[in-house]
């Protein structure tokens, strides 16, 4: 399973949900303006405030999801990229040492 793709899909779901909520709030504010319960400036201010809150909460949600996914992957024993890179470096060094030893034997 491609963990980056899975994480991306979860984040897009959150972004899509936020977008749907913002669209619905816009419809409600337009109705309130049409009914004369809010003037357009008030409606815009309320919408801006709510959208700002949703975006800031979205960022917190993204961070929390990433933290949870990292924990799950760690619990499953999935190696981090830095660990894989370190092992690749060790393999490269060992291969060089083997080549050097082989070259010394054939001289």
PDB file of C-alpha atoms in Angstrom:
ATOM      1  CA  UNK A   1       0.000   0.000   0.000  1.00  0.00           C
ATOM      2  CA  UNK A   2       1.345   3.422  -0.933  1.00  0.00           C
ATOM      3  CA  UNK A   3       1.151   5.307   2.367  1.00  0.00           C
ATOM      4  CA  UNK A   4       1.680   8.721   0.744  1.00  0.00           C
ATOM      5  CA  UNK A   5      -1.289   8.151  -1.582  1.00  0.00           C
ATOM      6  CA  UNK A   6      -3.464   7.039   1.341  1.00  0.00           C
ATOM      7  CA  UNK A   7      -2.469  10.110   3.361  1.00  0.00           C
ATOM      8  CA  UNK A   8      -3.119  12.354   0.362  1.00  0.00           C
ATOM      9  CA  UNK A   9      -6.588  10.866  -0.084  1.00  0.00           C
ATOM     10  CA  UNK A  10      -7.411  11.445   3.593  1.00  0.00           C
ATOM     11  CA  UNK A  11      -6.252  15.057   3.396  1.00  0.00           C
ATOM     12  CA  UNK A  12      -8.237  15.628   0.208  1.00  0.00           C
ATOM     13  CA  UNK A  13     -11.309  14.222   1.957  1.00  0.00           C
ATOM     14  CA  UNK A  14     -10.814  16.772   4.736  1.00  0.00           C
ATOM     15  CA  UNK A  15     -10.314  19.583   2.236  1.00  0.00           C
ATOM     16  CA  UNK A  16     -13.404  18.492   0.290  1.00  0.00           C
ATOM     17  CA  UNK A  17     -15.472  18.418   3.467  1.00  0.00           C
ATOM     18  CA  UNK A  18     -14.278  21.901   4.395  1.00  0.00           C
ATOM     19  CA  UNK A  19     -15.173  23.116   0.912  1.00  0.00           C
ATOM     20  CA  UNK A  20     -18.677  21.639   1.141  1.00  0.00           C
ATOM     21  CA  UNK A  21     -19.234  23.271   4.525  1.00  0.00           C
ATOM     22  CA  UNK A  22     -18.033  26.633   3.179  1.00  0.00           C
ATOM     23  CA  UNK A  23     -20.372  26.332   0.181  1.00  0.00           C
ATOM     24  CA  UNK A  24     -23.344  25.526   2.421  1.00  0.00           C
ATOM     25  CA  UNK A  25     -22.505  28.443   4.730  1.00  0.00           C
ATOM     26  CA  UNK A  26     -22.393  30.747   1.707  1.00  0.00           C
ATOM     27  CA  UNK A  27     -25.857  29.585   0.674  1.00  0.00           C
ATOM     28  CA  UNK A  28     -27.199  30.193   4.179  1.00  0.00           C
ATOM     29  CA  UNK A  29     -25.627  33.658   4.382  1.00  0.00           C
ATOM     30  CA  UNK A  30     -27.038  34.543   0.928  1.00  0.00           C
ATOM     31  CA  UNK A  31     -30.492  33.490   2.157  1.00  0.00           C
ATOM     32  CA  UNK A  32     -30.116  35.637   5.299  1.00  0.00           C
ATOM     33  CA  UNK A  33     -29.133  38.631   3.159  1.00  0.00           C
ATOM     34  CA  UNK A  34     -32.037  37.980   0.778  1.00  0.00           C
ATOM     35  CA  UNK A  35     -34.464  37.771   3.716  1.00  0.00           C
ATOM     36  CA  UNK A  36     -33.073  41.038   5.114  1.00  0.00           C
ATOM     37  CA  UNK A  37     -31.790  39.442   8.327  1.00  0.00           C
ATOM     38  CA  UNK A  38     -28.165  40.375   7.555  1.00  0.00           C
ATOM     39  CA  UNK A  39     -26.700  43.096   5.421  1.00  0.00           C
ATOM     40  CA  UNK A  40     -24.118  42.033   2.809  1.00  0.00           C
ATOM     41  CA  UNK A  41     -21.170  43.416   4.826  1.00  0.00           C
ATOM     42  CA  UNK A  42     -22.203  41.467   7.919  1.00  0.00           C
ATOM     43  CA  UNK A  43     -22.678  38.305   5.876  1.00  0.00           C
ATOM     44  CA  UNK A  44     -19.223  38.691   4.331  1.00  0.00           C
ATOM     45  CA  UNK A  45     -17.619  39.263   7.736  1.00  0.00           C
ATOM     46  CA  UNK A  46     -19.327  36.206   9.218  1.00  0.00           C
ATOM     47  CA  UNK A  47     -18.364  34.063   6.218  1.00  0.00           C
ATOM     48  CA  UNK A  48     -14.756  35.245   6.315  1.00  0.00           C
ATOM     49  CA  UNK A  49     -14.545  34.454  10.025  1.00  0.00           C
ATOM     50  CA  UNK A  50     -16.072  30.981   9.668  1.00  0.00           C
ATOM     51  CA  UNK A  51     -13.918  30.090   6.652  1.00  0.00           C
ATOM     52  CA  UNK A  52     -10.819  31.281   8.530  1.00  0.00           C
ATOM     53  CA  UNK A  53     -11.757  29.078  11.507  1.00  0.00           C
ATOM     54  CA  UNK A  54     -12.386  26.083   9.255  1.00  0.00           C
ATOM     55  CA  UNK A  55      -9.024  26.496   7.544  1.00  0.00           C
ATOM     56  CA  UNK A  56      -7.151  26.777  10.835  1.00  0.00           C
ATOM     57  CA  UNK A  57      -8.940  23.698  12.197  1.00  0.00           C
ATOM     58  CA  UNK A  58      -8.154  21.892   8.922  1.00  0.00           C
ATOM     59  CA  UNK A  59      -4.431  22.482   9.497  1.00  0.00           C
ATOM     60  CA  UNK A  60      -4.682  21.008  12.987  1.00  0.00           C
ATOM     61  CA  UNK A  61      -6.593  18.035  11.629  1.00  0.00           C
ATOM     62  CA  UNK A  62      -3.930  17.433   8.959  1.00  0.00           C
ATOM     63  CA  UNK A  63      -1.165  17.448  11.569  1.00  0.00           C
ATOM     64  CA  UNK A  64      -3.104  15.113  13.836  1.00  0.00           C
ATOM     65  CA  UNK A  65      -3.787  12.689  10.963  1.00  0.00           C
ATOM     66  CA  UNK A  66      -0.132  12.668   9.939  1.00  0.00           C
ATOM     67  CA  UNK A  67       0.903  11.969  13.534  1.00  0.00           C
ATOM     68  CA  UNK A  68      -1.627   9.129  13.813  1.00  0.00           C
ATOM     69  CA  UNK A  69      -0.530   7.595  10.518  1.00  0.00           C
ATOM     70  CA  UNK A  70       3.136   7.768  11.567  1.00  0.00           C
ATOM     71  CA  UNK A  71       2.228   5.983  14.815  1.00  0.00           C
ATOM     72  CA  UNK A  72       0.292   3.263  12.995  1.00  0.00           C
ATOM     73  CA  UNK A  73       3.122   2.740  10.512  1.00  0.00           C
ATOM     74  CA  UNK A  74       5.621   2.550  13.364  1.00  0.00           C
ATOM     75  CA  UNK A  75       3.421   0.014  15.179  1.00  0.00           C
ATOM     76  CA  UNK A  76       3.277  -2.061  11.983  1.00  0.00           C
ATOM     77  CA  UNK A  77       7.070  -1.984  11.742  1.00  0.00           C
ATOM     78  CA  UNK A  78       7.237   0.046   8.532  1.00  0.00           C
ATOM     79  CA  UNK A  79      10.684   1.604   8.182  1.00  0.00           C
ATOM     80  CA  UNK A  80      10.992   5.374   7.916  1.00  0.00           C
ATOM     81  CA  UNK A  81      12.636   6.826   4.823  1.00  0.00           C
ATOM     82  CA  UNK A  82      15.658   7.908   6.882  1.00  0.00           C
ATOM     83  CA  UNK A  83      16.121   4.309   8.107  1.00  0.00           C
ATOM     84  CA  UNK A  84      15.909   2.953   4.561  1.00  0.00           C
ATOM     85  CA  UNK A  85      18.410   5.568   3.364  1.00  0.00           C
ATOM     86  CA  UNK A  86      20.792   4.634   6.177  1.00  0.00           C
ATOM     87  CA  UNK A  87      20.575   0.949   5.241  1.00  0.00           C
ATOM     88  CA  UNK A  88      21.227   1.759   1.576  1.00  0.00           C
ATOM     89  CA  UNK A  89      24.338   3.652   2.595  1.00  0.00           C
ATOM     90  CA  UNK A  90      25.549   0.723   4.693  1.00  0.00           C
ATOM     91  CA  UNK A  91      24.922  -1.685   1.809  1.00  0.00           C
ATOM     92  CA  UNK A  92      26.871   0.590  -0.563  1.00  0.00           C
ATOM     93  CA  UNK A  93      29.827   0.668   1.865  1.00  0.00           C
ATOM     94  CA  UNK A  94      29.766  -3.115   2.307  1.00  0.00           C
ATOM     95  CA  UNK A  95      29.636  -3.671  -1.461  1.00  0.00           C
ATOM     96  CA  UNK A  96      32.665  -1.386  -1.874  1.00  0.00           C
ATOM     97  CA  UNK A  97      34.537  -3.315   0.825  1.00  0.00           C
ATOM     98  CA  UNK A  98      33.728  -6.644  -0.862  1.00  0.00           C
ATOM     99  CA  UNK A  99      34.922  -5.299  -4.236  1.00  0.00           C
ATOM    100  CA  UNK A 100      38.128  -4.015  -2.629  1.00  0.00           C
ATOM    101  CA  UNK A 101      38.758  -7.419  -1.006  1.00  0.00           C
ATOM    102  CA  UNK A 102      38.069  -9.215  -4.284  1.00  0.00           C
ATOM    103  CA  UNK A 103      40.456  -6.899  -6.101  1.00  0.00           C
ATOM    104  CA  UNK A 104      43.191  -7.568  -3.512  1.00  0.00           C
ATOM    105  CA  UNK A 105      42.724 -11.327  -3.900  1.00  0.00           C
ATOM    106  CA  UNK A 106      43.070 -11.174  -7.681  1.00  0.00           C
ATOM    107  CA  UNK A 107      46.248  -9.073  -7.691  1.00  0.00           C
TER     108      UNK A 107
END
